[in-house]
Short mmCIF file of C-alpha atoms and ligand atoms in Angstrom, two decimals:
data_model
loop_
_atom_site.label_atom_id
_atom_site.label_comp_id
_atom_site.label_asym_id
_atom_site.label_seq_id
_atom_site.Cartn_x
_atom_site.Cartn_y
_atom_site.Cartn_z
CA UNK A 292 27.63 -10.95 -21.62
CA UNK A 293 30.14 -10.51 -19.14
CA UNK A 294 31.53 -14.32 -18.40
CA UNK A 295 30.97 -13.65 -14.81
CA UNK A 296 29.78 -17.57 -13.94
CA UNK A 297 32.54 -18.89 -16.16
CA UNK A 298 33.41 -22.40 -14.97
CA UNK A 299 30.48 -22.85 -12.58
CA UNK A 300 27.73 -25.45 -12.20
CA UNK A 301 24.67 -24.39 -11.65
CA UNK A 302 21.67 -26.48 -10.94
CA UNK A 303 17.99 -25.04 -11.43
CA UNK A 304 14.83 -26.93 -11.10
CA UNK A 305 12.26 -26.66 -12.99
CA UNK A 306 13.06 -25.45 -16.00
CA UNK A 307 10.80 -26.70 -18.62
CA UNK A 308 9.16 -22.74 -18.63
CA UNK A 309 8.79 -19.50 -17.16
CA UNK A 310 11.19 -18.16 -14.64
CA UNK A 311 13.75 -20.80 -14.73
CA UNK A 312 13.85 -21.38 -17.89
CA UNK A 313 15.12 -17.50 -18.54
CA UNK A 314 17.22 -17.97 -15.33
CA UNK A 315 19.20 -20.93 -17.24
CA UNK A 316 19.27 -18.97 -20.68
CA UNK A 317 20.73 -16.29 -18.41
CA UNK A 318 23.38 -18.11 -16.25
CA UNK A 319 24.57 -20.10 -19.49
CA UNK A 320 25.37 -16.70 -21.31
CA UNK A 321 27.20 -15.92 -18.29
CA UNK A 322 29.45 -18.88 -18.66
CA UNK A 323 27.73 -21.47 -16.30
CA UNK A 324 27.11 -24.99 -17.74
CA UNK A 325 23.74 -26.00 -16.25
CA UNK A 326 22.26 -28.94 -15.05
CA UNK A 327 17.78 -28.56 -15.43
CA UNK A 328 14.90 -30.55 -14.70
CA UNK A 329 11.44 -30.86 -14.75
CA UNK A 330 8.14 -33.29 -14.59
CA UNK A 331 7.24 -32.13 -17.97
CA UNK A 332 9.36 -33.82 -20.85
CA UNK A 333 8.66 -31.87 -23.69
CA UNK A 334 9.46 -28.28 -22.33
CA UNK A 335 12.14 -29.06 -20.21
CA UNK A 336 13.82 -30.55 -23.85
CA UNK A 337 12.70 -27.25 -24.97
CA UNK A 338 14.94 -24.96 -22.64
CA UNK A 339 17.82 -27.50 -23.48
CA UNK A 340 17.41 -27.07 -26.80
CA UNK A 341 17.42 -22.89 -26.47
CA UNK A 342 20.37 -22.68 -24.21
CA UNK A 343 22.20 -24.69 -27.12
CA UNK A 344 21.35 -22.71 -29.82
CA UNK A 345 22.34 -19.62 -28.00
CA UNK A 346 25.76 -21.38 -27.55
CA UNK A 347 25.46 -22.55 -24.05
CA UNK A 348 25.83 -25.77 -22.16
CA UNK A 349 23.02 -27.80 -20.36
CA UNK A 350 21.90 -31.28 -19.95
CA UNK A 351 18.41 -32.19 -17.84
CA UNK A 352 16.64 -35.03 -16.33
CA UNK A 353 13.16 -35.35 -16.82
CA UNK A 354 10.80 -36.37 -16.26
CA UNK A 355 11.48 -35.93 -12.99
CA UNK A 356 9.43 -34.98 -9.67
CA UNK A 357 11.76 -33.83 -6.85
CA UNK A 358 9.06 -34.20 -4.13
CA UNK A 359 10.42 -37.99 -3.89
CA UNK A 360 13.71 -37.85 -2.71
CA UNK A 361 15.37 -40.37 -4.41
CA UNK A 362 15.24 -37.60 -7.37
CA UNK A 363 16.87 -35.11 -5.68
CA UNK A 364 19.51 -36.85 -4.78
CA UNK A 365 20.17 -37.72 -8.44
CA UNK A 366 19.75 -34.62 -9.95
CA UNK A 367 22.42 -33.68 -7.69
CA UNK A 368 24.82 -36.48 -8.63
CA UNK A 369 23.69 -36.32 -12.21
CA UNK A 370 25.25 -32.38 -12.29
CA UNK A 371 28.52 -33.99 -10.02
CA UNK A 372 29.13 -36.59 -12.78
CA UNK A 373 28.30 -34.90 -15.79
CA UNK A 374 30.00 -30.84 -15.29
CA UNK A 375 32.69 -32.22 -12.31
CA UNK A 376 30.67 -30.59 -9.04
CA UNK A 377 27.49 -28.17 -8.28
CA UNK A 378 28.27 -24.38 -7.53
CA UNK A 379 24.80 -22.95 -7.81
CA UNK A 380 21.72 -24.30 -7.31
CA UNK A 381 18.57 -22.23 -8.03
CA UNK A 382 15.70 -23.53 -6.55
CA UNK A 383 12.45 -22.71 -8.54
CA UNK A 384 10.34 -25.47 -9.34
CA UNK A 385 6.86 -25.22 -7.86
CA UNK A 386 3.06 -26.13 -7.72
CA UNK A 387 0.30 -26.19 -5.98
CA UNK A 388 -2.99 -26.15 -5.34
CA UNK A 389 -5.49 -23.23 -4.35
CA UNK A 390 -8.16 -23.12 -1.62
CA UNK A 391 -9.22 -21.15 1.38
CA UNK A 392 -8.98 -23.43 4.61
CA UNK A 393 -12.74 -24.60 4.33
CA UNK A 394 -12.55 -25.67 0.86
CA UNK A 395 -8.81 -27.04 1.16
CA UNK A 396 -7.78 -30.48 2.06
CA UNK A 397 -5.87 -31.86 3.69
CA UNK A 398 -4.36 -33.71 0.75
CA UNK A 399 -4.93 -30.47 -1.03
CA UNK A 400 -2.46 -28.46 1.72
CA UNK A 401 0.09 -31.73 1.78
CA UNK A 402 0.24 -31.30 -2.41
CA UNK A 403 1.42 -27.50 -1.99
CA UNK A 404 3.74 -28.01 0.91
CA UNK A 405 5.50 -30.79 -0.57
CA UNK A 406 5.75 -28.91 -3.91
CA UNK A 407 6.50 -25.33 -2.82
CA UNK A 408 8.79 -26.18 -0.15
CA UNK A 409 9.75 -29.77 0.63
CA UNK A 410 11.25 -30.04 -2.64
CA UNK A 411 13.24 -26.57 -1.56
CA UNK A 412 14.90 -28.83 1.44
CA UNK A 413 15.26 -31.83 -0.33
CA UNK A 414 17.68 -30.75 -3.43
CA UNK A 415 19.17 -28.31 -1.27
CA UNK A 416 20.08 -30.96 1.57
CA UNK A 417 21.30 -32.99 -1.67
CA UNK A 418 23.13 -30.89 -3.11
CA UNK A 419 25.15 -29.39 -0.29
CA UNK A 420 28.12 -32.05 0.09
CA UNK A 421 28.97 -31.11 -3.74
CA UNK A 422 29.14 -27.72 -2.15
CA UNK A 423 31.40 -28.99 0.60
CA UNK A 424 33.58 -30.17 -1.92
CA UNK A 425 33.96 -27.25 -3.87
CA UNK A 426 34.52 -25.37 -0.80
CA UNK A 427 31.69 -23.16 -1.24
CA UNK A 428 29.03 -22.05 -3.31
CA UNK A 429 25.33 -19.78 -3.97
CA UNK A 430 22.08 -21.04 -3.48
CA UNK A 431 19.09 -18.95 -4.16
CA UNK A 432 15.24 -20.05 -3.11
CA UNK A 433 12.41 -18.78 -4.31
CA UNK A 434 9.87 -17.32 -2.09
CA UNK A 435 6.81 -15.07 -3.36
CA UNK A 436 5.15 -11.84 -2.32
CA UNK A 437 2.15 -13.91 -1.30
CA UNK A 438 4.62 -15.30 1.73
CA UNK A 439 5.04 -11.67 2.79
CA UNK A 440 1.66 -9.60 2.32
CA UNK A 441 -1.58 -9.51 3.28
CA UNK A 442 -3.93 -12.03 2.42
CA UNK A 443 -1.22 -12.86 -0.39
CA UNK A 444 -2.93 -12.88 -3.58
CA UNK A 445 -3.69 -9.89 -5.57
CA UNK A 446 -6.90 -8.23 -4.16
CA UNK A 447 -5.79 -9.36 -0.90
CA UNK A 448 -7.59 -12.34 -1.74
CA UNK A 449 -6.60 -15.69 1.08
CA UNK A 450 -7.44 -18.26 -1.77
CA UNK A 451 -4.00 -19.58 -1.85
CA UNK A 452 -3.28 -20.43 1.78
CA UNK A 453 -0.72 -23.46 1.82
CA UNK A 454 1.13 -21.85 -0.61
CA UNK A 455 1.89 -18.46 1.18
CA UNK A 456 2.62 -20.74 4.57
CA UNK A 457 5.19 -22.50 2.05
CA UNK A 458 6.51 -19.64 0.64
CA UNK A 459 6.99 -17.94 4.16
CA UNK A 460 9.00 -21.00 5.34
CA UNK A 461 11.10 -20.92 2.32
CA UNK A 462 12.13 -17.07 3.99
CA UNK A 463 13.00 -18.54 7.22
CA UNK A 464 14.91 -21.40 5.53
CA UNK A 465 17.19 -18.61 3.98
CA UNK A 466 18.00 -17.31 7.06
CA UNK A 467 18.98 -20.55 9.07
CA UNK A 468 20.36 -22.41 6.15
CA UNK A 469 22.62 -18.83 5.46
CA UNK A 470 23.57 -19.57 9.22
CA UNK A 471 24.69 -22.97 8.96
CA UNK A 472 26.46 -23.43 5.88
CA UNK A 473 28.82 -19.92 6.44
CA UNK A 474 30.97 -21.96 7.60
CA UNK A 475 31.72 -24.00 4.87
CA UNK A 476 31.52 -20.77 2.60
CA UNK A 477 28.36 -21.51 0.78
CA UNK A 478 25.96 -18.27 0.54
CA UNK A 479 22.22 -18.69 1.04
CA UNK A 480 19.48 -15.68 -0.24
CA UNK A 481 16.08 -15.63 -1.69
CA UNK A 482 14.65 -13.66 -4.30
CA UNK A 483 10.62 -12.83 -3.45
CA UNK A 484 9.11 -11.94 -6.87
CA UNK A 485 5.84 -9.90 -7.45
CA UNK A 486 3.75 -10.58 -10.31
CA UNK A 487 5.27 -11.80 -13.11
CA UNK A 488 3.66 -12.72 -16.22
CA UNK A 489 5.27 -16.52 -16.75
CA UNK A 490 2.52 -18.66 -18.17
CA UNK A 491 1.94 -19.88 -14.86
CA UNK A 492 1.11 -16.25 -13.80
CA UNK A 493 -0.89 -15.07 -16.65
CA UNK A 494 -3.81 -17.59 -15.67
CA UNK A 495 -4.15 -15.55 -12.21
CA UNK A 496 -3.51 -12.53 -13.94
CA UNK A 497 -5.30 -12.37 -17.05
CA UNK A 498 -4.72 -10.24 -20.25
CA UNK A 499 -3.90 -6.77 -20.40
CA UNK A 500 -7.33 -4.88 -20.11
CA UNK A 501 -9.22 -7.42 -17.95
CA UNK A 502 -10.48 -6.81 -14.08
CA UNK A 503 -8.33 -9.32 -13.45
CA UNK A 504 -5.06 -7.46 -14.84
CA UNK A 505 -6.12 -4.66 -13.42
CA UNK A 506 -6.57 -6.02 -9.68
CA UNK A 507 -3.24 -7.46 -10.32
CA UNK A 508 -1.35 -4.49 -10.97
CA UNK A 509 -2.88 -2.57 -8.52
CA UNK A 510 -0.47 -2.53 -5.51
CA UNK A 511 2.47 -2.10 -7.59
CA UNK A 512 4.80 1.48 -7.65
CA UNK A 513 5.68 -0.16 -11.38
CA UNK A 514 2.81 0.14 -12.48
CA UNK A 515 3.52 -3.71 -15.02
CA UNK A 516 3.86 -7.06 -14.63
CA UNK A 517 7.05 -8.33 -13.85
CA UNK A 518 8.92 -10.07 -16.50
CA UNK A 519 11.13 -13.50 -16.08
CA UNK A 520 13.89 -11.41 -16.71
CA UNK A 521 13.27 -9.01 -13.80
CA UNK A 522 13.78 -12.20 -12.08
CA UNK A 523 16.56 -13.54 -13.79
CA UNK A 524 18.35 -10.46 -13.32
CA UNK A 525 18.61 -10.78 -9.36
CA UNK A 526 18.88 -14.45 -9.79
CA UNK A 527 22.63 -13.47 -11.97
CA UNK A 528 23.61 -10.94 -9.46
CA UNK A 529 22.79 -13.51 -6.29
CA UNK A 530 24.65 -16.42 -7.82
CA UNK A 531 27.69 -14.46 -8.98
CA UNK A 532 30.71 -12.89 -7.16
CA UNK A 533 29.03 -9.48 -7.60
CA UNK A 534 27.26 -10.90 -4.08
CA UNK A 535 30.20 -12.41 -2.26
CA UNK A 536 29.31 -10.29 0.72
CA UNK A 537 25.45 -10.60 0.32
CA UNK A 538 24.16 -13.78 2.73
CA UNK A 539 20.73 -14.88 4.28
CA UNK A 540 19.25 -12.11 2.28
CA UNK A 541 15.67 -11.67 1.23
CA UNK A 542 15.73 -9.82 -2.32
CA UNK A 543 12.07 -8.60 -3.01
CA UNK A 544 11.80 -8.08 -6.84
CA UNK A 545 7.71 -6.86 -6.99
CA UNK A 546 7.40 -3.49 -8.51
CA UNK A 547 7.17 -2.19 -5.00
CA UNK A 548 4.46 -4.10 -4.10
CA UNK A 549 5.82 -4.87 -0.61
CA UNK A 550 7.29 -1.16 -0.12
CA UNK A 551 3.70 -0.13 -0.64
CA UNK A 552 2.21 -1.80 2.20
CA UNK A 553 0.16 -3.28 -1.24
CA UNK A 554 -1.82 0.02 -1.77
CA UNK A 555 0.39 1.48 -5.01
CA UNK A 556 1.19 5.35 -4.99
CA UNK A 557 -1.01 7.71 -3.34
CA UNK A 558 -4.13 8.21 -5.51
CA UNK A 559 -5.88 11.74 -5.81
CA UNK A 560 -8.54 10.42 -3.61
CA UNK A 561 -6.78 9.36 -0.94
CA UNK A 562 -4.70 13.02 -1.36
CA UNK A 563 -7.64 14.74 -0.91
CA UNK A 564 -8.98 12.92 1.33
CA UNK A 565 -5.78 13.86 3.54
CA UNK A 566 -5.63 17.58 2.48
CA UNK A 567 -7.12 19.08 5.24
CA UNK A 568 -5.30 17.20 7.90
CA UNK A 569 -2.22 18.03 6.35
CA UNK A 570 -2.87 21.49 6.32
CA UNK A 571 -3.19 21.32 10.19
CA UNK A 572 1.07 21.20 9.99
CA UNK A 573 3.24 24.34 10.32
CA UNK A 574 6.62 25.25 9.98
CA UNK A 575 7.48 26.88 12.71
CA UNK A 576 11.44 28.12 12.61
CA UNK A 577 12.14 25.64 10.02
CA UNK A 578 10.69 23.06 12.17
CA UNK A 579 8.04 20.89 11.57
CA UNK A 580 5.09 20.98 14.01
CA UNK A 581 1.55 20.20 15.24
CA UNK A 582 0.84 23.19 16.64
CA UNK A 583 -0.92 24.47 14.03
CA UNK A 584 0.86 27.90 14.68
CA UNK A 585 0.80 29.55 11.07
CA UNK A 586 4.36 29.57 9.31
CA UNK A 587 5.71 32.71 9.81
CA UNK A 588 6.35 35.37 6.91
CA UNK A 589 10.21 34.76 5.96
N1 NAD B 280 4.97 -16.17 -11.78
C1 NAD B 280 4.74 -15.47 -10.69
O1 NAD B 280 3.95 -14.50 -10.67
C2 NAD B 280 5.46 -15.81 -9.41
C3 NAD B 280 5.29 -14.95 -8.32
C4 NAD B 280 5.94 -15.23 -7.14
C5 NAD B 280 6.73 -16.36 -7.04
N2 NAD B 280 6.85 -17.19 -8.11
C6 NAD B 280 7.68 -18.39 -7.96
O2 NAD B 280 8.66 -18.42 -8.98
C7 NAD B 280 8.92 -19.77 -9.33
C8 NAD B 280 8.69 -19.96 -10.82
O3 NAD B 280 7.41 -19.47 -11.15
P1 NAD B 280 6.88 -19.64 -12.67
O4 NAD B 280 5.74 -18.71 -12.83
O5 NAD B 280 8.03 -19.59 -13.58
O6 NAD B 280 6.28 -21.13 -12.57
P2 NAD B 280 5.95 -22.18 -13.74
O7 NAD B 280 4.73 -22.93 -13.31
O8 NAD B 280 5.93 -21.51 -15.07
O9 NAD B 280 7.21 -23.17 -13.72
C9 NAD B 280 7.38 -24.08 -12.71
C10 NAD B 280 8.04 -25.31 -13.31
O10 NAD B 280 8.34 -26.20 -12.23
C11 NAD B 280 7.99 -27.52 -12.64
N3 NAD B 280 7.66 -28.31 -11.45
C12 NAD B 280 6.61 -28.15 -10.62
N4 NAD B 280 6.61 -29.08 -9.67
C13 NAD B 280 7.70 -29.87 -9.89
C14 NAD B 280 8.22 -31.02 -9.25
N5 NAD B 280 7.61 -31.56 -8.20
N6 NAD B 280 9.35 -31.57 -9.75
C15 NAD B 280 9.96 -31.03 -10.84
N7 NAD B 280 9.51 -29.95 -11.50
C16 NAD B 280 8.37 -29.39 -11.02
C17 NAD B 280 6.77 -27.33 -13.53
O11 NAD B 280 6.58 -28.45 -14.39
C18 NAD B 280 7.12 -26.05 -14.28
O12 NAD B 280 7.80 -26.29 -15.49
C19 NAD B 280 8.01 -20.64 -8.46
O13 NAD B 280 8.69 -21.02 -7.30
C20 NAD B 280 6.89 -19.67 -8.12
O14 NAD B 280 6.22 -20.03 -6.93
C21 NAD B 280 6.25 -16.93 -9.29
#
């Protein structure tokens, strides 16, 4: 690897699995030392473990919930006194709970907002004076396709309301938060991943071969899953220098999920459904009309 994030801090929550847990192997083959955490004990000693044996440098707290503040604000001075200061901070950490909004709760709704995006403000606000210090820094959120399209889950399927509300704020939050910390030179982006098959996302998703896989995949212009890597890749490029002009951007990392409108390429139904109307158009001195005056002979 390229030593790109050599001499950085970099914060990520939630790294006992999926995403962030490739996102730290990533960043600490850049260079970065990195400062995890999780609620779960035993994977988030896991990820330490990896990053060591492939020669990186990490310490995490855990267990540790950051929907109570009080653990944000360590985490943030834990990373200050144990690598010197905070340069990145990559905010992935989430859960929730599904529901449409006549079989969701109100504590049900409260669970998802606090743990898809209150825990977004509260590291962040946390972690910015170590950012002040430094005189600048990254921070990348994590929103999701569901805070973007449709109905939000595959299928266009409105099962997991709160969390799409959440995940739409968290879009917004890039764009004011990229406002107000310019001027103390600290860059703020999202990256808004598709499907991608963490653990997490294989119980939605299901097995290759199953409806479920197949519903899944559907929208997509790559026609896959996404892998944590996919993600990890834009993560590296938003955190690093490589983006030093890049600010308050949205990076959507789906397959083309979003480009698509949801619907995938064009299937042969839907082209010949649209045959005939197409052959209404003419070229007409190489210009494209709706007369439906025949193209004359060249
Ligand atoms: N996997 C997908 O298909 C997908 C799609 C779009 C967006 N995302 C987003 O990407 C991020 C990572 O997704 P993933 O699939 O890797 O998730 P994951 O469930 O595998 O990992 C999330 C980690 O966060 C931890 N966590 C949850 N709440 C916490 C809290 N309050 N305090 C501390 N740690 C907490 C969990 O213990 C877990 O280890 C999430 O923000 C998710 O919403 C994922």
């Amino acid at each position: 690897m390229s030593g790109q994030l050599d001499g950085k801090v970099a914060v990520i929550t939630g790294t006992g699995r999926g995403i962030a847990r490739n996102v730290a192997l990533r960043y600490a083959s850049e260079g970065a030392k990195i400062i995890g955490c999780d609620l779960n004990e035993e994977t988030a000693a896991e990820t330490v473990e990896l990053v060591r044996k492939a020669g990186g440098e990490m310490e995490a707290l855990y267990p540790l919930d950051l929907t109570v503040e009080e653990n944000a604000h360590r985490l943030a001075e834990f990373a200050a006194e144990t690598y010197g200061g905070i340069d990145i901070l990559y905010n992935s950490a989430a859960q929730f709970r599904i529901g449409t909004i006549e079989d969701m709760t109100l504590e049900d709704w409260k669970f998802s907002q606090d743990n898809v995006l209150t825990l977004h403000f509260l590291v962040t606000k946390h972690v910015i004076p170590h950012m002040r210090k430094r005189g600048g820094g990254s921070i990348v959120f994590v929103g999701s396709t569901t805070g973007i399209l449709g109905a939000g889950y595959p299928g266009n399927l409105s099962f997991l309301l709160s969390y799409c509300c959440a995940k739409a704020a968290i879009l917004r939050m890039t764009v004011i938060l990229a406002n107000e910390l310019a001027e103390i030179g600290v860059r703020v982006n999202s990256i808004t991943p598709g499907a991608v098959g963490t653990e997490a996302g294989l119980v939605f998703y299901g097995e290759p071969g199953t409806e479920s896989r197949r519903v899944s995949e559907l929208g997509t212009l790559v026609p896959r899953l996404g892998e944590p890597d996919d993600i990890a890749n834009a993560a590296f490029f938003l955190a690093s220098d490589q983006a030093s002009w890049v600010t308050g951007q949205n990076l959507i990392v789906d397959g083309g999920l979003v480009a698509s409108g949801g619907m995938g390429p064009a299937t042969p139904e839907n082209k010949a459904a649209m045959a005939p109307v197409v052959k209404q158009f003419s070229v007409v001195d190489d210009k494209w009309t709706t007369t439906g005056e025949p193209k004359p002979a060249s």
